Amino acid sequence: MHRSGIYTRKDGSQVLIHAYVQPEREKFFYRYIEAVKNCLEYFEDNLGEYPYQTITLVDVPRTSGSGGMEYPTLFTVSAELFSPHSTGWPEYLVAHEFSHQYFQGLLANNEVYEAWLDEGFASYFATKIMYKYYPDILTFFKFASYIPIYGLEFFSYKEIPIIYTLAEIHLPQATQSLVSYYRNMTIGSITDTSYLHPSRLAYLVNSYGKPDLVLHILERYIGYENMMKLMKEYYNKYKFAHPTGEDFFNVVRKNVKEDMTWFFDEFFNSAKIFDYKVSSVTKVSQTEYEVLVERLRDGIFRCDVYLYTDKETLKQKWDGTERWKIFRFKTENRVIAAEVDPHRKNLLDINFANNSFTLESRIWASWSLAIRVFFWVQNALMILGSVG
Amino acid sequence: MIQYLKNTIVHGTRTVFHNFRLVFLMWIFNALSALVLTVPILNILMDNLGRSLLSDQLAVQFDYMWFVQFQTLYKINFDQLPLSIYTLVSIYTLLQTFFLGGLISIFHTPEKNHIVDFFYGGVKYFFRFVKITLISLALYFIAFVIIDYTGKLIHLIFRNSENVLLEFIFFALRYVLLVFFIGIVSIISDYSKVSLAVNDRTKIFREVYSATLFIKNNFSIVFTAFLIVAVIGAIGAVVYNIIGPAIPRTPYYMLLLSFILQQMLIIFRLLVRMLFSATEVNLYKDLSAVVIPAESH
């Protein structure tokens, strides 16, 4: 089945959107076309206008094995039988595949050698598009292979959830990439030659998930405006050309005041693990506090160290290179806690919980969560224990 | 039949409330069993959040990114979860079997409702009931294997088909059949236990057979009673799911309120479990009674 839509650019010219959809997925027409319009708008606002007059979306048969592919002015998608809006599917797939119009189509890198330049950037921009136009994406698990259920599943048997919770839990940006990254943290780096990765998992993580996360880290480090500015420059300089990773790094170097070589080494050229921890906060005199911050793994990140008091927040910067460092803060106020990387800029930090240290112990969340677990286990026991 | 079912359930409810104190015993064992699994989780939560500002944020709103990290950091602990659950469930099933022996014993002879009779019945019927439970588990195992292979077969049949909806219908139908099968086996298992206790017999397979015949001959009454009690249980869950999510997690007394509500639901479910047994004993005794014609003098 075929339908079309029109996207009007800021200058008044138009892009014709063609959608070819399998008859059984006719209900997705509107969502497909809206998603493409959103992508066109986002890229026009942030990178550069889509240079062609048409874009074609093909919803392919699921048995074709050709879903999720990209070609200049055309891409393929496929939707699940049940895809409620809050799952973010198939919109994410549309956003990802559309992003390839820019990253692979217009910026034609060699994906055999540097797959992260198209897959990683497409994942990053798809995430940005999703959180701009579809901010209410929820976590879900699948019951009986097909039915998405909002909430969390902790334990199941043969796709039958046994310990689970039904709740509307917001999915934070890039969390899906984080899940992917945790499956392979140490094998391969982003800039390794793509086809030489030792496993499919290493290839997938270093081409899709980890670059998505690292680009988010870069964005959080230099700020969203600066990130979009340098992305725009990268696009304008290399559109209809064949950029390499080094070309991207040079654009970053040019647009960021500080020397970013450390950033490329830590995040792109190696497989380092990051974990910063505030180990203690000690009162050494009436008005002085010492905050001991540790770097537990090999990854280095330049981060802020905050001391929270009841009246103000005191801030210091750290290049993060030492294994540990003591920060001294002067305050007459009542100190509550200290925190390293308080804005979660480094998404590769494997433990955000130990980034802060409170002077008084905290039991509230632990008990609240444990009480819920207790109830879930009670229920599971009653159900499973009485079936015999 | 409606009046008969009403009387049976009313009578069963009275019997359950007459033995109300036993629900606390079952509740305590349920809670203690759940604690076995919850305490280690509380420990790792305290280890992770005990000095963290994230604790303050989590008390207000759940953070999925933290959850993903938490699962990864404590992967070793989480990997042991299935084994821990299966072990705990096995022990709990034995406990439930023991309690069921006691319950059927005192429901069978209402005048003997002392706690000692409950434990006496539990001990007396324990091994017989365990055998029935093992037979049920074997049947469930076979059912799950069949369901598993059927699922693979459906995927195989539909692997070159675009008819996802039909594949889903077949796929879902397996689960409907599974639930129905579990229901039937549960009823047979329950009535076999009732039959063993009421008639004080020891031949397990014979009793399973006679219970199956009993259910077949009185299917409409037995199944309707089962459904009515199941619906009563479901109403409790629905009420909880309406009220529960509306209760905030802070301040502490709200958490306490939420906890009390959860435990009320657990106690309600245990009462429903008792009601299942009570109605089954009543129905079995009523419907299997041999009518002896009055002698004429």
Short mmCIF file of N, CA, C and O in Angstrom, two decimals, chain A residues 308 334-337 356-367, chain B residues 42 45-57 59:
data_model
loop_
_atom_site.label_atom_id
_atom_site.label_comp_id
_atom_site.label_asym_id
_atom_site.label_seq_id
_atom_site.Cartn_x
_atom_site.Cartn_y
_atom_site.Cartn_z
N TYR A 308 28.10 19.63 48.78
CA TYR A 308 26.76 20.20 49.03
C TYR A 308 26.63 20.56 50.50
O TYR A 308 26.91 19.73 51.37
N ARG A 334 26.33 23.59 57.17
CA ARG A 334 26.25 22.16 57.46
C ARG A 334 26.43 21.37 56.16
O ARG A 334 25.69 21.58 55.19
N VAL A 335 27.42 20.50 56.17
CA VAL A 335 27.73 19.74 54.94
C VAL A 335 26.80 18.52 54.86
O VAL A 335 26.58 17.81 55.84
N ILE A 336 26.29 18.30 53.65
CA ILE A 336 25.37 17.17 53.45
C ILE A 336 26.07 16.01 52.71
O ILE A 336 26.00 14.87 53.13
N ALA A 337 26.76 16.36 51.62
CA ALA A 337 27.38 15.30 50.82
C ALA A 337 28.40 15.88 49.85
O ALA A 337 28.47 17.10 49.67
N SER A 356 28.73 9.70 44.78
CA SER A 356 28.45 10.63 45.88
C SER A 356 28.65 9.95 47.22
O SER A 356 28.63 8.71 47.31
N PHE A 357 28.86 10.77 48.23
CA PHE A 357 29.04 10.25 49.59
C PHE A 357 28.31 11.18 50.54
O PHE A 357 28.59 12.38 50.60
N THR A 358 27.37 10.64 51.28
CA THR A 358 26.60 11.47 52.20
C THR A 358 27.16 11.32 53.61
O THR A 358 27.65 10.25 53.99
N LEU A 359 27.10 12.40 54.37
CA LEU A 359 27.64 12.33 55.74
C LEU A 359 26.78 11.44 56.63
O LEU A 359 27.29 10.76 57.51
N GLU A 360 25.48 11.47 56.38
CA GLU A 360 24.60 10.57 57.12
C GLU A 360 24.22 9.42 56.21
O GLU A 360 24.01 9.62 55.00
N SER A 361 24.13 8.23 56.80
CA SER A 361 23.81 7.07 55.94
C SER A 361 22.37 7.19 55.43
O SER A 361 21.51 7.80 56.05
N ARG A 362 22.15 6.58 54.28
CA ARG A 362 20.84 6.64 53.63
C ARG A 362 20.24 5.24 53.57
O ARG A 362 20.84 4.33 53.00
N ILE A 363 19.08 5.08 54.16
CA ILE A 363 18.45 3.74 54.13
C ILE A 363 17.13 3.76 53.38
O ILE A 363 16.57 2.72 53.07
N TRP A 364 16.65 4.95 53.07
CA TRP A 364 15.28 5.09 52.62
C TRP A 364 14.97 4.31 51.34
O TRP A 364 14.08 3.46 51.30
N ALA A 365 15.76 4.59 50.31
CA ALA A 365 15.49 3.94 49.02
C ALA A 365 15.70 2.43 49.12
O ALA A 365 14.93 1.65 48.55
N SER A 366 16.75 2.04 49.85
CA SER A 366 17.04 0.61 49.97
C SER A 366 15.86 -0.12 50.59
O SER A 366 15.43 -1.18 50.11
N TRP A 367 15.31 0.45 51.66
CA TRP A 367 14.17 -0.19 52.32
C TRP A 367 12.93 -0.15 51.44
O TRP A 367 12.19 -1.13 51.36
N LEU B 42 18.37 -6.67 50.08
CA LEU B 42 18.47 -5.45 50.91
C LEU B 42 19.94 -5.14 51.19
O LEU B 42 20.35 -3.98 51.15
N LEU B 45 21.51 -3.64 48.18
CA LEU B 45 20.97 -2.28 48.01
C LEU B 45 21.65 -1.31 48.99
O LEU B 45 22.02 -0.19 48.62
N MET B 46 21.81 -1.77 50.22
CA MET B 46 22.46 -0.91 51.23
C MET B 46 23.92 -0.67 50.84
O MET B 46 24.44 0.43 51.02
N ASP B 47 24.56 -1.71 50.32
CA ASP B 47 25.95 -1.58 49.88
C ASP B 47 26.06 -0.54 48.76
O ASP B 47 26.97 0.27 48.73
N ASN B 48 25.09 -0.55 47.87
CA ASN B 48 25.14 0.34 46.72
C ASN B 48 24.65 1.75 47.05
O ASN B 48 25.19 2.74 46.54
N LEU B 49 23.65 1.85 47.89
CA LEU B 49 22.99 3.15 48.08
C LEU B 49 23.14 3.73 49.49
O LEU B 49 22.70 4.86 49.74
N GLY B 50 23.78 2.99 50.37
CA GLY B 50 23.84 3.38 51.78
C GLY B 50 24.43 4.74 52.05
O GLY B 50 24.10 5.39 53.05
N ARG B 51 25.32 5.20 51.16
CA ARG B 51 25.94 6.51 51.35
C ARG B 51 25.81 7.36 50.10
O ARG B 51 26.66 8.21 49.84
N SER B 52 24.77 7.08 49.32
CA SER B 52 24.69 7.74 48.02
C SER B 52 23.52 8.72 47.94
O SER B 52 22.44 8.46 48.47
N LEU B 53 23.78 9.81 47.25
CA LEU B 53 22.70 10.78 47.01
C LEU B 53 21.62 10.18 46.10
O LEU B 53 20.49 10.65 46.07
N LEU B 54 22.01 9.16 45.36
CA LEU B 54 21.02 8.49 44.50
C LEU B 54 19.87 7.92 45.32
O LEU B 54 18.75 7.80 44.83
N SER B 55 20.17 7.59 46.58
CA SER B 55 19.14 7.07 47.46
C SER B 55 17.99 8.08 47.59
O SER B 55 16.82 7.71 47.55
N ASP B 56 18.37 9.36 47.74
CA ASP B 56 17.34 10.41 47.88
C ASP B 56 16.50 10.50 46.61
O ASP B 56 15.28 10.66 46.66
N GLN B 57 17.18 10.41 45.46
CA GLN B 57 16.45 10.52 44.19
C GLN B 57 15.53 9.31 43.97
O GLN B 57 14.40 9.44 43.51
N ALA B 59 14.16 7.46 46.18
CA ALA B 59 13.01 7.47 47.10
C ALA B 59 11.85 8.24 46.49
O ALA B 59 10.69 7.97 46.79
#
